[in-house]
XYZ file of C-alpha atoms in Angstrom:
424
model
C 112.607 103.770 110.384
C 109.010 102.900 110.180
C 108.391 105.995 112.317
C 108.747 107.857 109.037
C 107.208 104.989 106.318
C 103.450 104.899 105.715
C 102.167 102.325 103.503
C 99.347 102.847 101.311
C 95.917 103.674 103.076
C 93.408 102.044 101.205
C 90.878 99.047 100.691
C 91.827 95.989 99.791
C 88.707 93.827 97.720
C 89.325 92.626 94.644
C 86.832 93.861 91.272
C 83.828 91.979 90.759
C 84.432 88.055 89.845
C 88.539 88.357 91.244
C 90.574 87.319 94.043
C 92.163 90.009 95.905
C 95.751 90.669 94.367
C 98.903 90.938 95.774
C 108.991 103.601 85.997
C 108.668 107.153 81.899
C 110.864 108.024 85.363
C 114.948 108.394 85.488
C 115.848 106.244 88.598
C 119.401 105.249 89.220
C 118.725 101.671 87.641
C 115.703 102.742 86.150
C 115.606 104.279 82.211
C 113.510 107.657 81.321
C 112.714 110.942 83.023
C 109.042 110.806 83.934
C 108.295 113.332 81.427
C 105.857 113.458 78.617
C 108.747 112.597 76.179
C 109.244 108.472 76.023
C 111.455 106.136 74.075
C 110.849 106.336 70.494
C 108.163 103.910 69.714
C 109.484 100.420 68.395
C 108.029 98.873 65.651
C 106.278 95.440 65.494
C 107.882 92.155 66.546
C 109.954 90.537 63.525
C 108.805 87.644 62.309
C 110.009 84.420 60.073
C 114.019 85.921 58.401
C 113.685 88.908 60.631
C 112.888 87.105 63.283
C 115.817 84.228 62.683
C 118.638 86.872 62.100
C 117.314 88.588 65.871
C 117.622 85.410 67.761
C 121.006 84.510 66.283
C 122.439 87.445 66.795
C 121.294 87.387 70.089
C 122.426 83.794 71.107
C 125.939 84.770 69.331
C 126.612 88.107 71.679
C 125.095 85.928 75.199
C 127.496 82.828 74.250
C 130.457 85.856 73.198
C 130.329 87.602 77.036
C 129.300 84.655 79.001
C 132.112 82.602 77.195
C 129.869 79.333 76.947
C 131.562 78.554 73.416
C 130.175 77.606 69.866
C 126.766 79.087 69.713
C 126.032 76.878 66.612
C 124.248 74.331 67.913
C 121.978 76.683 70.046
C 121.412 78.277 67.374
C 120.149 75.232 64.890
C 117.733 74.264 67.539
C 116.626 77.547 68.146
C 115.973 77.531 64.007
C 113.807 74.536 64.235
C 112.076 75.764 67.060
C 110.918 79.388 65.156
C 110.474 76.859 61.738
C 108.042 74.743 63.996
C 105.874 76.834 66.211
C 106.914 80.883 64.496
C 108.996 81.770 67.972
C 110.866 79.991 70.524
C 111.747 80.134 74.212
C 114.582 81.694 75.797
C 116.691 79.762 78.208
C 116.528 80.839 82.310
C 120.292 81.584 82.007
C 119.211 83.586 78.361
C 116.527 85.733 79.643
C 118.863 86.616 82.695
C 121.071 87.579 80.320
C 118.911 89.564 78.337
C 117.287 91.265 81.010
C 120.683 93.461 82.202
C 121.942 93.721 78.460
C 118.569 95.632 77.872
C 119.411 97.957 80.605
C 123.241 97.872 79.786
C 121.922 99.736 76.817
C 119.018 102.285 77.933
C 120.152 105.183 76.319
C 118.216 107.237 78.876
C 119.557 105.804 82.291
C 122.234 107.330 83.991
C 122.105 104.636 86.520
C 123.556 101.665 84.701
C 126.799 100.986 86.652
C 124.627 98.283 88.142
C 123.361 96.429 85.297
C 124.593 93.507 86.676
C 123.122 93.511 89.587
C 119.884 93.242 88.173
C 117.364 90.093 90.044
C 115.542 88.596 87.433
C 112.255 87.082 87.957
C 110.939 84.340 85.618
C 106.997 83.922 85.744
C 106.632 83.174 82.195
C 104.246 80.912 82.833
C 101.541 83.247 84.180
C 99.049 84.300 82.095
C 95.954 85.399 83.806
C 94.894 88.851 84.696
C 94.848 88.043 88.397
C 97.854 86.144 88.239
C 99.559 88.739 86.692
C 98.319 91.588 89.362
C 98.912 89.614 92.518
C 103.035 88.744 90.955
C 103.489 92.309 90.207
C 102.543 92.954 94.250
C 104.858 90.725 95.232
C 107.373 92.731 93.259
C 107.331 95.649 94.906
C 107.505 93.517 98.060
C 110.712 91.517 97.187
C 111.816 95.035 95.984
C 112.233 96.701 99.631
C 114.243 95.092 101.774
C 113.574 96.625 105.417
C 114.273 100.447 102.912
C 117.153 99.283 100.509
C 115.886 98.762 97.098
C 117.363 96.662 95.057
C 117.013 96.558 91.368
C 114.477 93.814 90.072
C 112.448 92.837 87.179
C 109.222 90.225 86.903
C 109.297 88.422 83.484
C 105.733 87.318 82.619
C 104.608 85.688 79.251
C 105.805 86.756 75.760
C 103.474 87.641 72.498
C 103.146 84.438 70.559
C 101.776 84.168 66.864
C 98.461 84.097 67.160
C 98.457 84.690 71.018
C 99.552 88.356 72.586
C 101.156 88.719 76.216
C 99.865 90.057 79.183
C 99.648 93.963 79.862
C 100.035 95.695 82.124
C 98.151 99.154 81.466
C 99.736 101.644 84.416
C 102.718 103.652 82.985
C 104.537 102.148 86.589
C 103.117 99.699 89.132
C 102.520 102.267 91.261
C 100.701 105.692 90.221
C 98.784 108.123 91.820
C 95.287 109.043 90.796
C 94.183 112.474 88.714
C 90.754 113.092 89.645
C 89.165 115.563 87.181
C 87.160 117.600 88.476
C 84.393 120.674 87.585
C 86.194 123.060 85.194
C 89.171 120.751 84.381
C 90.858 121.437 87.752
C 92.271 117.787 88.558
C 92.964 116.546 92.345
C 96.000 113.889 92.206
C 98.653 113.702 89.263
C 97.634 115.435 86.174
C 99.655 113.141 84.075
C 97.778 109.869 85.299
C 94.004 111.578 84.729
C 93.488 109.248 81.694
C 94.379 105.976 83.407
C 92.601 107.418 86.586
C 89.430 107.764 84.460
C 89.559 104.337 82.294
C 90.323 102.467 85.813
C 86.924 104.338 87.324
C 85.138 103.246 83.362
C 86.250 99.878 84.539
C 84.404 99.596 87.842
C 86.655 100.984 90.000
C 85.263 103.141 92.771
C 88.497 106.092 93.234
C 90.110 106.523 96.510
C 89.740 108.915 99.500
C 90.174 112.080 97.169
C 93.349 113.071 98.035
C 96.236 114.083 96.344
C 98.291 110.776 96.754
C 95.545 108.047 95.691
C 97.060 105.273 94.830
C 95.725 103.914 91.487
C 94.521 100.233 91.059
C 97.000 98.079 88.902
C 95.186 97.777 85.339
C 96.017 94.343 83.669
C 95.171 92.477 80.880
C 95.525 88.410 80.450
C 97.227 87.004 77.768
C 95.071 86.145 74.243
C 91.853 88.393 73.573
C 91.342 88.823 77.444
C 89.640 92.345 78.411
C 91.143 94.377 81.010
C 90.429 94.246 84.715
C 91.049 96.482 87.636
C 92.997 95.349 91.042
C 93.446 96.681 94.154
C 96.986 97.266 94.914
C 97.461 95.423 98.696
C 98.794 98.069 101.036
C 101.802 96.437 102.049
C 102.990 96.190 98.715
C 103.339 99.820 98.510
C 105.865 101.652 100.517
C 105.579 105.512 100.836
C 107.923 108.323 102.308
C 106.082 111.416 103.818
C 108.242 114.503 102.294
C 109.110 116.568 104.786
C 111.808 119.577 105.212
C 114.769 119.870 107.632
C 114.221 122.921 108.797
C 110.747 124.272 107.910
C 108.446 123.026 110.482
C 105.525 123.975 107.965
C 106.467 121.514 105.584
C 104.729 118.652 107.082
C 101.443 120.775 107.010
C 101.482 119.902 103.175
C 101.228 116.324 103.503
C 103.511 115.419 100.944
C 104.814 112.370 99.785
C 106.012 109.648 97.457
C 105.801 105.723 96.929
C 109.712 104.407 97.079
C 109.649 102.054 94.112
C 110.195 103.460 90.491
C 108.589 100.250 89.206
C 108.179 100.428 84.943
C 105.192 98.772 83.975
C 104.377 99.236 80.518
C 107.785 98.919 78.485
C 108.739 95.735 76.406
C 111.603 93.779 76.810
C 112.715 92.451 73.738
C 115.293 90.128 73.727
C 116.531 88.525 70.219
C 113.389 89.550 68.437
C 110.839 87.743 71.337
C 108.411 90.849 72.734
C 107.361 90.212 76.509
C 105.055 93.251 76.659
C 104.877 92.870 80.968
C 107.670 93.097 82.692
C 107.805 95.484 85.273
C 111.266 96.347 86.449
C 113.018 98.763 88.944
C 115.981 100.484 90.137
C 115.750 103.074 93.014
C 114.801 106.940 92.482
C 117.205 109.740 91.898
C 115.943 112.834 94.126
C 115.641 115.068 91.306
C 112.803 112.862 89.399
C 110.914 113.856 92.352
C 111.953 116.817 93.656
C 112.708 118.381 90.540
C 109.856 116.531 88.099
C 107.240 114.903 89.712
C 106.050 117.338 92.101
C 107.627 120.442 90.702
C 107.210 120.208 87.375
C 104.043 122.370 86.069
C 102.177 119.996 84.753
C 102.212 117.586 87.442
C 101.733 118.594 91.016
C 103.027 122.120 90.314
C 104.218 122.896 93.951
C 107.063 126.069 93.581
C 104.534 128.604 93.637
C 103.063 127.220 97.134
C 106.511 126.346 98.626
C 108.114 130.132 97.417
C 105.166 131.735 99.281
C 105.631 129.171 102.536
C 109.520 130.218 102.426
C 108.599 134.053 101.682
C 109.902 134.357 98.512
C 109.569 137.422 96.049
C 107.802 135.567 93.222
C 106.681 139.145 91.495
C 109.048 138.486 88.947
C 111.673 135.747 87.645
C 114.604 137.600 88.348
C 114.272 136.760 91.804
C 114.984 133.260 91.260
C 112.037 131.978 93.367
C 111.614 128.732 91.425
C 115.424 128.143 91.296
C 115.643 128.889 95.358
C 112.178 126.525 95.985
C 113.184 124.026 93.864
C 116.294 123.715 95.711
C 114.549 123.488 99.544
C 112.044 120.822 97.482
C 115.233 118.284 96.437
C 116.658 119.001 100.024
C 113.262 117.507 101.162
C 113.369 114.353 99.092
C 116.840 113.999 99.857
C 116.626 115.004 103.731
C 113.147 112.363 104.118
C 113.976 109.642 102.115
C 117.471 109.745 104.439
C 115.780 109.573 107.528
C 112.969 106.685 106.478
C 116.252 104.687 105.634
C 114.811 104.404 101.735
C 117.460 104.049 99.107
C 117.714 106.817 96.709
C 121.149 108.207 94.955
C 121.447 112.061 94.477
C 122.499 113.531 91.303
C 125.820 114.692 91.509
C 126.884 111.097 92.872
C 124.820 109.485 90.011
C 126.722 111.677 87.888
C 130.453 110.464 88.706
C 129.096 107.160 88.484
C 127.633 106.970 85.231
C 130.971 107.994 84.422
C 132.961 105.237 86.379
C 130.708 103.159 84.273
C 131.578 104.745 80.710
C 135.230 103.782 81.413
C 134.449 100.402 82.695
C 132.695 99.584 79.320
C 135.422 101.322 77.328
C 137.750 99.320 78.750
C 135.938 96.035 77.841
C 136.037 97.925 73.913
C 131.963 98.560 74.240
C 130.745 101.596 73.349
C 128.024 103.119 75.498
C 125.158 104.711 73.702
C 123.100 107.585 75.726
C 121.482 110.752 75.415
C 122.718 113.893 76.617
C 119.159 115.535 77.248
C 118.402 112.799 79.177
C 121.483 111.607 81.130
C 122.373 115.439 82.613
C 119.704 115.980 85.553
C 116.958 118.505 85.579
C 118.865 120.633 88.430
C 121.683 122.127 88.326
C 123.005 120.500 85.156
C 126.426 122.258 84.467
C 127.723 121.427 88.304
C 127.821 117.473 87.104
C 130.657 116.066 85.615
C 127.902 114.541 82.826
C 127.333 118.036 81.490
C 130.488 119.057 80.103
C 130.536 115.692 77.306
C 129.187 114.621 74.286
C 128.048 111.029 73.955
C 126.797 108.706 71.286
C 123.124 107.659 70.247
C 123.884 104.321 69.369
C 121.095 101.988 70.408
C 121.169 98.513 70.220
C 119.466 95.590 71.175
C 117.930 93.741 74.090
C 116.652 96.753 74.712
C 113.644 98.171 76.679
C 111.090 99.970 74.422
C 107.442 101.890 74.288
C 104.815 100.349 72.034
C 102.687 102.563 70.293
C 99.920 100.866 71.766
C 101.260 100.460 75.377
C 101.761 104.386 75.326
C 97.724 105.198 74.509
C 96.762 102.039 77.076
C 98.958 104.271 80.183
C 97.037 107.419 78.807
C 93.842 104.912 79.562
C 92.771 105.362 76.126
C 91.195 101.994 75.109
C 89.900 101.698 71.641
C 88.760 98.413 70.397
C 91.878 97.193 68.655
C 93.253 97.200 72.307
C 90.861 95.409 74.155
C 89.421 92.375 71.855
C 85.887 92.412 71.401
C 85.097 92.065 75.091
C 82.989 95.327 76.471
C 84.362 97.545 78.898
């Protein structure tokens, strides 16, 4: 297998004054499409009644399902708690909880027949930019197991009155840089040229140049700390080269992508407490690469280039030269991702599964809340079994959710409401 894996090739320091440091994308296991659509934005963090009626109704459904009886007395201490310091602390066994509930209910993810498989980290107690950084490597270490993913979230410090949580800036852990270039032409990932530029604003020097850079991790301590740039360790960061079956020419193009869909800068919110960092994964679905990431127009934009490599007639539509390239690209993904030995689900099995698990939860009497535009796949939509079904919107709470805020800080747009009074 490693025959076919390269792991990131790049330096290693740490920014000035720090010790070096060790998925919006759908993923099976991992909400959103990787588009420029997002959750809708979630309003502020309740507080005093709101905040009371969030925490018992979140302490009554975790005793309901877990079956640990009268939630009463959890709940009165959990009161005095909120009464004496304006939040309280979740249990190990609650935030566990609260963790797969949140992506029971991601209206977005087709992936969820595995919410329970979900490996919960707890690093609450880490606070500090570095800290934070060097945990969120080791995540996407404990993530790969010798190629199979499993799915995994890293639980670090909640806002508290008077005191925000960490943040982690990057839209995922792991990103790859948009250099900008003379006449707007950008080298990299269009969609990560803002972060790309606030990261090199922050000190950090770029990459190589090339078209798979991998980006620093951006983070932010807890309190009124200013953000700081890390080095993401190379063997934290597992890559597949893309290459085709058949065409030999393929691997001419260097292609490739990092294996771990790893969210960075959602909120979990779990009975009304906000931890703004905690980065989570599934595995990919080959059609968030193959048919998104580096097909998609304004990201790497690669059908033109792959229609003329397989000689295809791309004078007009009607030809179906994007439909036939796009098709060889997701055989690609598929075909290398196979052969490295990575985990990754296709989408016509993701399909019948998400499925398998609307009839699981009907048969418990839940009802499962998702989008349609987001749960059929970007290719060939109307040959899954998701297609041909209506489903309900309902969303409900824990939940995973965009922040105003956290959207414009993974755009790398920094404003001083979003970095304290420290400079930049």
């Amino acid at each position: 297998m490693h025959n076919f894996l390269r792991r990131a090739k790049h330096a290693t320091p740490a920014d000035s004054g720090t010790r070096g440091c060790g998925a919006a994308e759908q993923a099976a296991g991992h909400p959103g499409h990787g588009t420029s659509q997002v959750p809708r934005p979630a309003g502020p963090a309740p507080d005093g009644p709101a905040l009371r009626r969030a925490a018992a109704e979140f302490i009554r459904l975790h005793h309901g399902e877990a079956r640990r009886g009268d939630p009463g007395p959890r709940i009165a201490r959990v009161f005095a708690e909120i009464d004496a310091t304006g939040t309280y602390r979740h249990t190990h066994d609650e935030l566990v909880f609260g963790a797969r509930l949140a992506w029971r209910n991601a209206a977005r993810c087709i992936g969820r027949l595995y919410w329970c498989s979900l490996h919960v980290l707890d690093r609450r107690e880490l606070t500090a930019a570095g800290d934070i950084a060097a945990a969120s490597a080791q995540h996407l270490r404990q993530a790969v197991r010798g190629g199979r993913i499993r799915p995994l979230i890293t639980v670090f410090a909640p806002d508290a009155p008077g005191r925000p949580g960490p943040r982690i800036w990057n839209e995922q852990l792991i990103r790859y840089a948009g250099y900008q270039g003379p006449g707007g032409r950008i080298v990299g990932d269009p969609r990560n040229a803002g972060i790309t530029a606030f990261a090199r604003g922050l000190g950090w020097p770029g990459g190589p140049g090339t078209p798979f850079d991998v980006l620093p991790l951006v983070v932010q301590g807890a309190g009124d700390d200013r953000p700081r740039w890390f080095w993401l360790p190379p063997d934290a960061v597992l890559e597949v080269p893309v290459e085709h079956p058949e065409h030999a020419w393929w691997a001419e193009l260097e292609l490739r992508w990092h294996a771990v869909p790893a969210l960075a800068c959602m909120c979990l919110e779990i009975g009304g407490v906000c931890y703004p960092a905690a980065p989570f994964n599934g595995w990919y679905m080959g059609t968030e690469i193959g048919a998104r990431n580096l097909a998609d127009s304004d990201r790497y934009d690669l059908l033109p280039r792959l229609a003329e490599g397989l000689g295809l007639d791309t004078a007009s539509d009607r030809s179906l030269w994007k439909d036939r390239a796009l098709v060889e690209l997701n055989r690609a993904v598929l075909h290398s991702f196979d052969r490295a030995g990575v985990t990754m689900t296709d989408h016509h099995t993701e399909s019948r599964r998400f499925l398998a698990h609307l009839g699981r939860e009907e048969r418990k009497g839940r009802t499962v809340g998702a989008e349609w535009s987001w749960i059929v796949p970007p290719l060939s939509g109307s040959a899954t079994p998701v297609f041909h079904r209506t489903y309900d919107t309902v969303r409900r709470h824990p939940a995973y959710v965009h922040h105003p805020e956290a959207l414009a800080r993974a755009r790398g747009e920094s404003g001083g409401a979003l970095i304290g009074n420290a400079p930049v």
